[in-house]
C-alpha positions as MATLAB code, in Angstrom:
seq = 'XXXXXXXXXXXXXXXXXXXXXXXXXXXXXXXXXXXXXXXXXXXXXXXXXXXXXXXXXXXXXXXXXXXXXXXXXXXXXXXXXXXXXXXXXXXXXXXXXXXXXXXXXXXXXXXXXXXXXXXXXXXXXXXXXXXXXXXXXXXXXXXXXXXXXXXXXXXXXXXXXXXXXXXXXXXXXXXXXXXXXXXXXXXXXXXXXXXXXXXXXXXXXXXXXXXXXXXXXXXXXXXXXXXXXXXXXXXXXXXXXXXXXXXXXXXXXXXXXXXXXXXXXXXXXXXXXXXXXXXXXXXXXXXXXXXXXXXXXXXXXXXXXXXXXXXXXXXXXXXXXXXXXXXXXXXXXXXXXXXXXXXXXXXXXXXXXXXXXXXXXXXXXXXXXXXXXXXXXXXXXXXXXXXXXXXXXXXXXXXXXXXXXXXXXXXXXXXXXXXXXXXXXXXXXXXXXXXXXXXXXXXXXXXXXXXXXXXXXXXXXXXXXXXXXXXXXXXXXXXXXXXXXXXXXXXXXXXXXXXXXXXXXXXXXXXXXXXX';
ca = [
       0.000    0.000    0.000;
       1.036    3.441   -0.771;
       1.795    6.362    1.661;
       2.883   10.255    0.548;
       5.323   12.384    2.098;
       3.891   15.932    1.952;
       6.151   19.038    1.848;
       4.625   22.225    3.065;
       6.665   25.616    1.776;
       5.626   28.906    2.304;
       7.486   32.019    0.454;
       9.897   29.255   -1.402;
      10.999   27.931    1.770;
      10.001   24.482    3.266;
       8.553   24.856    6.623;
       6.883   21.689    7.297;
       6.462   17.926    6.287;
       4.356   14.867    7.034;
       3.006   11.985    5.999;
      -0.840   10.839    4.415;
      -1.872    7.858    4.811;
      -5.363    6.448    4.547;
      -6.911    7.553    7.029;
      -6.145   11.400    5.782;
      -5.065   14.254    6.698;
      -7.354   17.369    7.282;
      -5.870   21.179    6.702;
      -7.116   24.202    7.775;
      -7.000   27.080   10.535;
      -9.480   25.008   13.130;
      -7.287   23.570   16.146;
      -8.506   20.268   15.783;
      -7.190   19.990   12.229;
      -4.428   17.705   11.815;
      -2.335   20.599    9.838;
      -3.036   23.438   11.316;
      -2.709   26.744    8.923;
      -2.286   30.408   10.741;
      -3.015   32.201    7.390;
      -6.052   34.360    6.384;
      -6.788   33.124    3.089;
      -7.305   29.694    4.676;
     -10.914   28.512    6.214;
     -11.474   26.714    8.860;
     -11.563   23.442    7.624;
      -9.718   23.150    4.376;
      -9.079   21.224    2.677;
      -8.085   17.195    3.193;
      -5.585   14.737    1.651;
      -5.985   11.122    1.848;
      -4.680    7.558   -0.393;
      -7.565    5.445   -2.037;
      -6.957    2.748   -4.308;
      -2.818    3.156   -3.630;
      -3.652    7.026   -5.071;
      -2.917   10.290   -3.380;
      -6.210   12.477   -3.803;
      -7.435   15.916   -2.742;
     -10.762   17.273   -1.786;
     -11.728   21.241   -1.525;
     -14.203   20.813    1.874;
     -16.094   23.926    0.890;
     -13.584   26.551    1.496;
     -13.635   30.299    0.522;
     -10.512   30.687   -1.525;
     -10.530   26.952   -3.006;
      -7.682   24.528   -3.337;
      -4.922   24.765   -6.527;
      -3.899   22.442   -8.416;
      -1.106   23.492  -10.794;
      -2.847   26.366  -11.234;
      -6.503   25.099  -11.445;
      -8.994   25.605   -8.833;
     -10.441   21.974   -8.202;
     -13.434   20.421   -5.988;
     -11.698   17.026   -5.829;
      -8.925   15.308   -7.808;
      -5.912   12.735   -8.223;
      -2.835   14.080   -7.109;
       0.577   12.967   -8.717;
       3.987   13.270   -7.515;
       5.536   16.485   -8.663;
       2.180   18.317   -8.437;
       2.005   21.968   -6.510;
      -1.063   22.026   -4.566;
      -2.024   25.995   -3.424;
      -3.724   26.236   -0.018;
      -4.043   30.101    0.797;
      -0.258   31.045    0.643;
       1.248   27.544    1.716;
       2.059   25.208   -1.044;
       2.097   21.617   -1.084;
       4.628   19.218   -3.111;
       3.597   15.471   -3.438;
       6.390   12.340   -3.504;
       5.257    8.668   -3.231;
       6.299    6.301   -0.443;
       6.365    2.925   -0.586;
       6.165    0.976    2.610;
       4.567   -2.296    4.220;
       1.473   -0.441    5.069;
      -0.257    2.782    5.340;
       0.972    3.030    8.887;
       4.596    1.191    8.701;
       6.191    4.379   10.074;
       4.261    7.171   11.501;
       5.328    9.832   14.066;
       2.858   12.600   16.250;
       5.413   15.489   17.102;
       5.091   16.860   20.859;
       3.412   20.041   20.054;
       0.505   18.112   18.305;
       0.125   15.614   21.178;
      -2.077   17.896   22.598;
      -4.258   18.702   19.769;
      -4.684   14.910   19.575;
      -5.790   14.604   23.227;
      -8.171   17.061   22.709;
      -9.722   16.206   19.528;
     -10.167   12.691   20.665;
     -12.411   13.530   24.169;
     -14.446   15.937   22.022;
     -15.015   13.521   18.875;
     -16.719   10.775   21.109;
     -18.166    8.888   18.289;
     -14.976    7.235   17.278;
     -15.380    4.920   20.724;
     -12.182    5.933   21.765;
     -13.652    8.043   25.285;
     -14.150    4.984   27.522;
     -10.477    4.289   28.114;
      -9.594    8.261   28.084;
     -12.681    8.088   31.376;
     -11.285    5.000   32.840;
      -8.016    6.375   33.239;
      -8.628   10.092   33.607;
     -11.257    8.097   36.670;
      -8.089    6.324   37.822;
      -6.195    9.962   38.465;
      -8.630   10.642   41.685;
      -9.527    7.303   43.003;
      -5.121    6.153   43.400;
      -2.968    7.883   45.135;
      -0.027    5.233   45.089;
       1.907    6.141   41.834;
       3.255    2.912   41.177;
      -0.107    1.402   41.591;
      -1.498    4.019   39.156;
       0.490    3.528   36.311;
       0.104   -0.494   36.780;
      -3.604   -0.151   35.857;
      -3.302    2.385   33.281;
      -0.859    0.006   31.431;
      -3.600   -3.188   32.181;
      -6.176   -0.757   30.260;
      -3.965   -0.316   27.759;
      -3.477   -4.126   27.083;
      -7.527   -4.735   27.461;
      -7.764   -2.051   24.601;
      -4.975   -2.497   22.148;
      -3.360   -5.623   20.601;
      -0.272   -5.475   22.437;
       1.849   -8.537   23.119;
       4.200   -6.292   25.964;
       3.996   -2.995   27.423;
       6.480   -0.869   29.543;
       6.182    2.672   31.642;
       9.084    4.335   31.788;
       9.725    7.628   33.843;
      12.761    9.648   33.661;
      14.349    9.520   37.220;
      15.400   12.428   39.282;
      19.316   12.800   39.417;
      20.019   10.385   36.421;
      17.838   12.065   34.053;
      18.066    8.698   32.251;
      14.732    6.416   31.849;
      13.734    3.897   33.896;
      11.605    0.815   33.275;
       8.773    1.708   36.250;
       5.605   -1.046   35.861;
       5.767   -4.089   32.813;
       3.383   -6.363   31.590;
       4.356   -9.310   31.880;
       6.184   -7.849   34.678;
       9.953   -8.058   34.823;
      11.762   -9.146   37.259;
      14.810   -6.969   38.461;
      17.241   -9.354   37.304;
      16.039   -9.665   34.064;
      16.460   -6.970   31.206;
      13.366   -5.717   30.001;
      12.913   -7.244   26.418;
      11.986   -3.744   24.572;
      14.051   -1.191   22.019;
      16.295    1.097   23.629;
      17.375    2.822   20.913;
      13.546    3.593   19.918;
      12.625    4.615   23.289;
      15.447    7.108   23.070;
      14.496    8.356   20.027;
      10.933    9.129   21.621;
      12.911   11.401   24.617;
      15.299   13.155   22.047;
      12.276   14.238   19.427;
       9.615   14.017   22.021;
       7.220   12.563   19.715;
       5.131    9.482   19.042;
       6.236    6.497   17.108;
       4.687    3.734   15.105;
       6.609    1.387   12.980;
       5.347   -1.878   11.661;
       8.512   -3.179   10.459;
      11.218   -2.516   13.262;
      13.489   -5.165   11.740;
      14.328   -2.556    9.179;
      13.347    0.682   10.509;
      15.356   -0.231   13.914;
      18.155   -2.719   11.777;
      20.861   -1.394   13.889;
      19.434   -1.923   17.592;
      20.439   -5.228   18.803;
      17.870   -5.482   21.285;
      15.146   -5.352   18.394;
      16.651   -8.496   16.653;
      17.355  -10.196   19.388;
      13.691  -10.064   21.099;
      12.512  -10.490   17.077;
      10.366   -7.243   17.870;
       7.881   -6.111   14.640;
       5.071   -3.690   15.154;
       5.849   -1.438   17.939;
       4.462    2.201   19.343;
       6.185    4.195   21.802;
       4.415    7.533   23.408;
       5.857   10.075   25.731;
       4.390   10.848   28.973;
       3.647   14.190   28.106;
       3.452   16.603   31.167;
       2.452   20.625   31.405;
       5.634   21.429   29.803;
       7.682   18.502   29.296;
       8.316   14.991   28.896;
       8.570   13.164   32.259;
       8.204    9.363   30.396;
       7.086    7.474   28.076;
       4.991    4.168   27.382;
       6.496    1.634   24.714;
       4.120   -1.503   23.824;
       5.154   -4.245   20.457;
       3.507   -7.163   19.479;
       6.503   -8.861   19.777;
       6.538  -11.689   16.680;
       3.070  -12.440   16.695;
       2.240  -10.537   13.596;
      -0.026   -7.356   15.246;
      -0.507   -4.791   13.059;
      -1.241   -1.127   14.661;
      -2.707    1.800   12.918;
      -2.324    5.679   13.438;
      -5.720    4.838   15.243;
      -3.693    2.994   18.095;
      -1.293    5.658   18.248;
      -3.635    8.537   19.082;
      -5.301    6.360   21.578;
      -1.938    5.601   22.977;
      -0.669    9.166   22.678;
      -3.975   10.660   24.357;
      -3.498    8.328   27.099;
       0.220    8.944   27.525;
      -1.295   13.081   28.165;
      -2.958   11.615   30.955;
       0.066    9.623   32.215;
       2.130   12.540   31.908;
       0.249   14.701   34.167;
      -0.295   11.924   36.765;
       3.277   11.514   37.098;
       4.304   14.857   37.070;
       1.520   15.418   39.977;
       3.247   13.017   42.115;
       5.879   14.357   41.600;
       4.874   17.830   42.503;
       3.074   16.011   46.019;
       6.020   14.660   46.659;
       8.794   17.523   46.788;
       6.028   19.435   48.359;
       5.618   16.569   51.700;
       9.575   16.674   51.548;
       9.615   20.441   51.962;
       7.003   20.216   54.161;
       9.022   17.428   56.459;
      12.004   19.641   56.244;
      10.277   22.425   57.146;
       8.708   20.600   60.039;
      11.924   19.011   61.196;
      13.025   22.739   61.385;
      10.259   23.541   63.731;
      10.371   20.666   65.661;
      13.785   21.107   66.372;
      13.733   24.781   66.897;
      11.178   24.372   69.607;
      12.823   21.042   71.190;
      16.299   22.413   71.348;
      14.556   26.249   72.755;
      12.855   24.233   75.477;
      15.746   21.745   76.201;
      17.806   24.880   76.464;
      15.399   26.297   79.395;
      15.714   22.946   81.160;
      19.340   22.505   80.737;
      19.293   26.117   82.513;
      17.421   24.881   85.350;
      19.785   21.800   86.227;
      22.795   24.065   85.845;
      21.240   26.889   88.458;
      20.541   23.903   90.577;
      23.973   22.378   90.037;
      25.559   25.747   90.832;
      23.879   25.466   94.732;
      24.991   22.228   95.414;
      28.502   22.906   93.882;
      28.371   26.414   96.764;
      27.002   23.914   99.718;
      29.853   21.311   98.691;
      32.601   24.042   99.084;
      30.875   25.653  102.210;
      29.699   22.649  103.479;
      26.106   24.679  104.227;
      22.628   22.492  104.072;
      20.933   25.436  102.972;
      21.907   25.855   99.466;
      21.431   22.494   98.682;
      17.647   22.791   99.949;
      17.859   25.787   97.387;
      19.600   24.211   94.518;
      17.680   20.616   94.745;
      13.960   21.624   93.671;
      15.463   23.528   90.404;
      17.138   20.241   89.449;
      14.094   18.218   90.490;
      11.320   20.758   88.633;
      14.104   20.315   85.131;
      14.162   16.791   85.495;
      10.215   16.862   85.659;
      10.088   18.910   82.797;
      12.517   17.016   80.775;
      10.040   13.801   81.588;
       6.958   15.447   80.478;
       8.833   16.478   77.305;
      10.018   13.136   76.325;
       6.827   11.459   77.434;
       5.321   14.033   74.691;
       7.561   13.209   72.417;
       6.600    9.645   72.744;
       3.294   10.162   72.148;
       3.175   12.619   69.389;
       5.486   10.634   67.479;
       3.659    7.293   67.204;
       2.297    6.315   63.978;
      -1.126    7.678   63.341;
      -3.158    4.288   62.871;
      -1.405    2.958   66.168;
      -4.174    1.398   68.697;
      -4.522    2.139   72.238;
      -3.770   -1.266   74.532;
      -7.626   -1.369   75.943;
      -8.147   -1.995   79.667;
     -11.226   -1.813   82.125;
     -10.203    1.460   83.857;
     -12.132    3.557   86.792;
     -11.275    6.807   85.603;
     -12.377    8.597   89.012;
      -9.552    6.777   90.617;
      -7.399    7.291   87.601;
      -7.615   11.115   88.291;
      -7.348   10.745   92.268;
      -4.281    9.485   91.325;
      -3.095   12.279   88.692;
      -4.364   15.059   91.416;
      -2.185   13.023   94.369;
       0.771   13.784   91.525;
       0.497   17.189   90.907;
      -0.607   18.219   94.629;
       3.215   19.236   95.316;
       3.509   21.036   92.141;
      -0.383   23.037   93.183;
       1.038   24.038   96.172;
       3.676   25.636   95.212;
       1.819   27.711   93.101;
      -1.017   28.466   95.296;
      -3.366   26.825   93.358;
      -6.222   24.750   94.908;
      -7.241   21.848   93.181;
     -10.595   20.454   93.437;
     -12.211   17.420   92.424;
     -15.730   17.089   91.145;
     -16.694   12.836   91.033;
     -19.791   11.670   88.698;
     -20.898    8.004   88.820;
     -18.589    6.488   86.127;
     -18.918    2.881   84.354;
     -15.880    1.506   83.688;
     -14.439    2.149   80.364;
     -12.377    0.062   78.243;
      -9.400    2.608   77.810;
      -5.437    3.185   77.555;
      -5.151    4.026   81.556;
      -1.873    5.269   80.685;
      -2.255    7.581   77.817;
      -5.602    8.426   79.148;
      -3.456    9.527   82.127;
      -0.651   11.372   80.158;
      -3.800   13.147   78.948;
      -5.260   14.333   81.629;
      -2.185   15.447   83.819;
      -1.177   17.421   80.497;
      -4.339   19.562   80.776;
      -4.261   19.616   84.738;
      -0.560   21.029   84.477;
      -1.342   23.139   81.999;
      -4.530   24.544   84.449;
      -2.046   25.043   87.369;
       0.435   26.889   85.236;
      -2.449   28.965   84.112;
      -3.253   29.841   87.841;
       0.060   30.087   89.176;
       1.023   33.996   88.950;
      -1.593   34.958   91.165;
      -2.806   31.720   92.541;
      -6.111   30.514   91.665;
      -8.279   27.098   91.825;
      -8.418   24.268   89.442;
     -11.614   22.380   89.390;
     -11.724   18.668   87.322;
     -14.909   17.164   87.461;
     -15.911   13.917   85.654;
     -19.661   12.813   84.450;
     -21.101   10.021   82.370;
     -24.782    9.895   80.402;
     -25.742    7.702   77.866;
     -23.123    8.706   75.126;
     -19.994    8.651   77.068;
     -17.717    9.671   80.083;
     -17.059   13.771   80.157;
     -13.879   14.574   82.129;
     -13.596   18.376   82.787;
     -10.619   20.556   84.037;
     -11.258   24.699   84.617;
      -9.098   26.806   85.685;
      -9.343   30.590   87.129;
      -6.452   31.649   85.399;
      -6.261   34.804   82.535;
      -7.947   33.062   79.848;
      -6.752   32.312   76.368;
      -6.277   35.287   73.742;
      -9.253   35.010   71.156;
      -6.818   35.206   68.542;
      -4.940   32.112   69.305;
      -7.835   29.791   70.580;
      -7.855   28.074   66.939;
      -4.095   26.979   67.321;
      -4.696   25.425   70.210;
      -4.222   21.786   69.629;
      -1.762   22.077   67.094;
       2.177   20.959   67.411;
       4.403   23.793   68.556;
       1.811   26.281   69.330;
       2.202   27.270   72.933;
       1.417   30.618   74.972;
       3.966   29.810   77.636;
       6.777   31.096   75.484;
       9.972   29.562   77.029;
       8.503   27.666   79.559;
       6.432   25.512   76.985;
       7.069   23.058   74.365;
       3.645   23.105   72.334;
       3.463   19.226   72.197;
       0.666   18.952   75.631;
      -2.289   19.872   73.805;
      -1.583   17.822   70.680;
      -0.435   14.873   72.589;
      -3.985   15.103   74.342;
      -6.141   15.725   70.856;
      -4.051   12.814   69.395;
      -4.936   10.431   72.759;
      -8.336   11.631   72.834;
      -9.028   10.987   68.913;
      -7.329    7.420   69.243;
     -10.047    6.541   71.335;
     -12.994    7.570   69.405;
     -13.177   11.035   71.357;
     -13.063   14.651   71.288;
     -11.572   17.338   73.565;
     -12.616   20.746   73.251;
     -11.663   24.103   74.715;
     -13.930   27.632   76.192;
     -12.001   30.507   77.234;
     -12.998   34.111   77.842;
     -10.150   36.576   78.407;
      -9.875   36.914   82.126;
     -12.010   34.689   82.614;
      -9.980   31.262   82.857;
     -10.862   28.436   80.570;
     -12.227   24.884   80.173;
     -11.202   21.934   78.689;
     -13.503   18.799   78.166;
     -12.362   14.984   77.191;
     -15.283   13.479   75.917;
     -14.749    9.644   75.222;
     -17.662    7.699   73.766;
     -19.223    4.387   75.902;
     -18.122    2.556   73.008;
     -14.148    3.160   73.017;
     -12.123    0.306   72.449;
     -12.653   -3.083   72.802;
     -12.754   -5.258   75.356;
];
């Protein structure tokens, strides 16, 4: 069968080329022409060129100005090699080419990729829109990128004849391609049984390629005659700007045949792939600048706060290093609580720490807890610490069932926002007030305080790592250890706070926590 090589010239000078077949190619001004024309004198839809019968031929499609041939306007006609066809101010020259097929060796260039993409999802009628909606569907249901381009390449097989089928992405810091999901999948010690030298031609030019004979087109690529590799099609992954892979299938020796039909479908489909990948690739340098950024933070905070307690012990130090050398009681009775309040604080820090840093989907270890003795027991702790501040604490019992509960990170949540009450109260002295409650949904556990309140402003921030109103003295970890202890269990905590006017804090935990 015959095929034409078409050389576009403009002012004398050749400006284009490319290749009818039988399917035809349409010229005109339109986008979604397959030659696309910015010249006045040229309509919208041109003219279009197309073999019949193993004959080039030429149809006028109604335009304004007409279509020359040597001269002569003409409605539709045979075209023969030598012939100057006039379309506006472009002309086209005509020379045969012979080769096993209408389609034996077509290419899509990168800038018409797109045109292709979107001619194909608006001319639904050709059948070819349920893969392009499977795998555009595919985009928002898989997150995993992998995973992704595994079932884009299954559609792919279900919808062309293809006897193997590779995704390759170029990788960051080699900038070379990289063989990322097969079918039949390959196995890392095995070398994927594809063209090399083809797929590298489809990075350098950027463009699609067909070839039904890659024995000859490929003659010099040892990898095509030793897998004995025929008809084969090779698409970039075509991103916003540019090519971040590309998707090679063959039929291997059985004999497939593909058509420039099967390389717009795989060429629309590789737009989608494109953007996928470069998405994921976008999510994932922003999470890495997001971890780095919150390393940053983190570290900031835990080496500010680590710094205040360090500060502490060494005051402390200081008076027992004076009541050594004077041999004087008293200045160790001053120096010992400083090192004993650091130490406490570096526990409660680490403790945190713990806590905040265990993996989000980690479950509680359920026990049968009475959580009015759980908190006789956190108020017994912190009486020392109330005292010392002038703070009176005061507990409020409800009749509690027994819940099925982490007693110890229940615990760790509860002295965090008792602490945090005392703290509150401390300046001036004050009274904390905890008071616990059950009805029919759950177990309420309450702590107010009489201290200055919470600033409207930073009420929102609350529960959130690093956010703290206690400036050097806090780490910003108690509140979001408590939401993330709380939440583990099924619960909420919530805060009210009017400025000057203290605030409250209340656990709620559901009557259906953990198991048993």
């Amino acid at each position: 069968m015959a095929r034409y090589d078409m050389a576009m010239r403009k002012d004398g000078a050749e400006i284009n080329n490319f290749v009818v077949g039988r399917d035809g190619v349409i010229i005109g001004r339109a986008s979604d022409c397959d030659v696309v024309l910015s010249d006045s004198m040229v309509s919208r839809h041109h003219a279009r060129f197309w073999v019949e019968d193993r004959l080039l031929k030429v149809e006028d499609l109604g335009s304004r100005n007409g279509v020359l041939v040597n001269g002569e306007r003409v409605t539709r006609l045979r075209v023969e090699e030598g012939d100057n066809i006039l379309v506006g101010t472009h002309e086209f020259l005509v020379t045969p080419r012979e080769k096993q097929g209408d389609d034996a060796n077509h290419t899509l260039s990168f800038e018409k990729a797109t045109g292709v993409y979107d001619k194909m999802v608006a001319d639904h009628k050709k059948g070819h829109l349920p893969l392009m909606y499977k795998a555009s569907l595919l985009l928002g249901t898989i997150f995993n990128l992998d995973e992704l381009l595994q079932k884009i390449l299954r559609l792919i097989c279900e919808e062309l004849p293809v006897k193997r089928a590779f995704i390759l992405t170029m990788e960051k810091g080699t900038n070379k391609p990289q063989v990322r999901v097969s079918i039949p999948k390959v196995k890392a010690s095995e070398q994927p049984e594809f063209s090399s030298t083809l797929v590298s031609q489809v990075f350098k030019e950027r463009g699609a390629v067909l070839t039904l004979n890659a024995q000859e087109d490929f003659a010099a690529a040892a990898s095509v005659v030793e897998n004995d590799i025929q008809a084969v099609m090779c698409v970039p992954l075509i991103g916003r700007e540019k090519v971040a892979g590309a998707i090679y299938v063959d039929g291997g020796d059985s004999g497939v045949v593909f058509t420039t039909g099967h390389l717009e479908i795989l060429t629309a489909v590789g737009r989608i792939t494109g953007i996928a990948v470069e998405n994921a690739r976008l999510y994932q340098e922003t999470v890495e600048s997001e971890r780095l950024a919150a390393i940053g933070e983190a570290t900031a905070s835990m080496g500010h706060c680590i710094k205040n307690i360090l500060a502490g012990i060494k005051g402390g130090a200081e008076f027992v290093d004076v009541a050594i050398g004077k041999e004087d009681w008293k200045y160790v009775q001053k120096g010992w609580p400083l090192v004993h309040r650091a130490t406490s604080r570096m526990e409660d820090l680490v403790l945190n720490l713990l806590t905040f840093s265990r993996e989000p989907d980690a479950q509680p270890t359920a026990e049968s807890t009475d959580l009015n003795k759980l908190i006789n027991e956190l108020i017994e702790s912190v009486q020392n610490a109330a005292d010392r501040a002038k703070v009176t604490l005061k507990f409020v019992p409800g009749e509690l069932p027994h819940m099925h509960v982490d007693s110890g990170a229940i615990y760790r949540a509860m002295l965090n926002l008792v602490q945090n009450a005392i703290e509150a109260c401390e300046e001036d002295g004050g009274t904390v007030t905890i008071e616990s409650k059950a009805d029919r949904a759950g177990v309420s556990m309450i702590v107010r305080d009489t201290g200055p309140g919470i600033e409207r402003a930073f009420q929102p921030e609350l529960f959130k790592a690093f956010a703290t109103t206690k400036g050097s003295r806090g780490t910003g970890l108690g509140l979001a250890c408590v939401k993330k202890i709380v939440v583990a269990h099924g619960g909420t905590v919530t805060a009210k706070s009017t400025k000057g006017k203290g605030a409250t804090f209340t656990v709620f935990l559901p009557s259906v926590t953990l198991s048993p």
